[in-house]
Amino acid sequence: MPENNYPKLHNATWPGIVGKGSDSEPVISFDTMLEKTAAAEVDGIKFDGVDLGLFDPHIDLDMSDDGIKKLVDKIGGLGLEIGSLVAPIWGGPAMGSKEERDTFVEMVRKSCIFGQKLREYGIRPHGIIRIDSASKPEAWALDPVNNTKLIAETFRKACDVAADYGEKLAAEGEICWGGMHSWRTMIDTLEAVDRPNIGFQADMSHTFLYLLGYNAPEHRVLPENFDWDDRASLEEGLKKMTAALRPWTIDFHVAQNDGTVHGTGSHDKTGRHCLATDPNGKLDITHDAGYWLRDENGNITKKFGHICWDGCMFPNDVMNSQKTWNDILAALIQVRKAHGWYEPN
């Protein structure tokens, strides 16, 4: 496969942290995540890069320029590039106090500066800064109208800061974030932000739960007690949801889901990320990725420089197996074969 076949294939590093810690399993080190990614290979094809979570214990957001250069040399030395970055905004809820909202914006600013330095080193040719509301759906539901306004105001300020660095922000749709916990509330929030550099990060596992109306039963797409053997109805549901969110989508995660809610450790319940080979997975990964990567007429959108696998909350024994990452890479390759494109030099 030629080197300039798009989109590039990335692995996320933050699954080594999310759902890990003192009340769960030990964090998997950044170096281990990089090594497993770099070692994965299927039919001579390897991962092209990694997406990074800019938070401890993997990354010190305030590291020196020398530290960033060492990081670049480490990742580049493994033959990998860097794509999207996750801003550590959880200390400042987007609908919190003025001080908390200011903290949110400051974390976005620092993440943009970090991302700009990576671009200057030539290791980050594409990617966004990922955000969420850092607020619980239960708190949002106490005053939906005003809380959406607060989130939108915070996101606008963050967008204005990001624009100064040439960055786009992508809000990841997860049922655990207030104002983002259903496909309709997600669109309401994005429309209220009203900035050209805001978009949606679609994760195939997280968005799958939008269909089932967790945390927003009034917005469920599939009926209660849905028959999972009814593939035709599932596809119609996916078409409806992706038609609404695809125009906003600027970053994309390939993933699998078994139709259940899951949380590990201190992490809020969200979409269960399943292995690409999980027999209980409800998604046809290759086919269903097309609802995000192709428009309503079936044309490839070519909106992404890379696609990423996000496998948060896998057990450590699974994540420490090289087979896991080879299987994940194989799934990404199949998605690209079905929905990718070749760009001549």
Short mmCIF file of C-alpha atoms in Angstrom, two decimals, residues 3-10 48 51 81-84 119 124-129 168-172 198-204 207 242 245-254 288-295 299-309 332 335-336 338-343:
data_model
loop_
_atom_site.label_atom_id
_atom_site.label_comp_id
_atom_site.label_asym_id
_atom_site.label_seq_id
_atom_site.Cartn_x
_atom_site.Cartn_y
_atom_site.Cartn_z
CA GLU A 3 2.63 5.72 1.76
CA ASN A 4 0.25 8.44 0.61
CA ASN A 5 -2.86 6.32 1.04
CA TYR A 6 -5.34 8.19 3.24
CA PRO A 7 -6.51 8.44 5.92
CA LYS A 8 -3.48 7.67 8.05
CA LEU A 9 -3.91 5.06 10.79
CA HIS A 10 -3.39 6.17 14.39
CA ASP A 48 1.29 5.80 11.04
CA ASP A 51 -3.08 10.64 19.24
CA GLU A 81 3.69 10.99 13.82
CA ILE A 82 1.32 12.81 16.18
CA GLY A 83 -2.27 13.73 15.37
CA SER A 84 -5.09 14.87 17.64
CA ARG A 119 3.63 21.27 14.32
CA ARG A 124 1.99 16.83 13.67
CA PRO A 125 0.70 17.34 10.11
CA HIS A 126 -2.99 17.06 11.03
CA GLY A 127 -5.32 16.71 13.99
CA ILE A 128 -7.57 18.66 16.34
CA ILE A 129 -7.76 19.53 20.04
CA LYS A 168 -9.87 23.42 15.58
CA LEU A 169 -11.67 22.06 18.63
CA ALA A 170 -13.69 18.85 18.50
CA ALA A 171 -16.27 18.01 21.15
CA GLU A 172 -16.37 14.26 21.73
CA ILE A 198 -15.71 23.91 16.46
CA GLY A 199 -16.71 20.44 15.38
CA PHE A 200 -17.59 16.95 16.55
CA GLN A 201 -15.37 14.01 17.38
CA ALA A 202 -17.27 10.84 16.52
CA ASP A 203 -16.26 7.66 18.33
CA MET A 204 -18.10 4.64 16.94
CA THR A 207 -22.01 7.47 19.57
CA THR A 242 -24.85 10.06 11.34
CA LEU A 245 -23.79 14.59 13.16
CA ARG A 246 -21.62 13.89 10.11
CA PRO A 247 -21.65 17.52 8.87
CA TRP A 248 -20.10 18.52 12.19
CA THR A 249 -17.57 15.67 12.37
CA ILE A 250 -13.90 16.66 12.09
CA ASP A 251 -12.24 13.77 13.95
CA PHE A 252 -13.09 10.08 13.91
CA HIS A 253 -12.46 7.08 16.14
CA VAL A 254 -12.95 3.54 14.93
CA ASP A 288 -20.64 1.06 9.72
CA ALA A 289 -17.58 3.30 9.61
CA GLY A 290 -18.86 4.24 6.17
CA TYR A 291 -21.80 6.09 7.67
CA TRP A 292 -19.24 8.57 9.09
CA LEU A 293 -16.70 8.50 6.25
CA ARG A 294 -19.12 8.77 3.32
CA ASP A 295 -21.85 11.31 2.62
CA ASN A 299 -19.11 9.63 -1.68
CA ILE A 300 -15.98 9.52 0.49
CA THR A 301 -15.83 12.83 2.37
CA LYS A 302 -12.01 12.95 2.73
CA LYS A 303 -12.46 15.14 5.82
CA PHE A 304 -9.84 13.42 7.97
CA GLY A 305 -6.07 13.30 7.70
CA HIS A 306 -6.18 10.28 9.98
CA ILE A 307 -8.52 7.91 11.75
CA CYS A 308 -7.79 6.60 15.24
CA TRP A 309 -8.61 3.55 17.33
CA LEU A 332 -8.32 0.04 10.82
CA VAL A 335 -11.87 0.54 7.23
CA ARG A 336 -9.33 2.36 5.09
CA ALA A 338 -13.31 0.30 2.19
CA HIS A 339 -13.47 4.08 2.66
CA GLY A 340 -9.99 5.48 2.08
CA TRP A 341 -8.41 7.07 -0.95
CA TYR A 342 -5.10 7.51 -2.71
CA GLU A 343 -3.55 10.95 -2.99
#
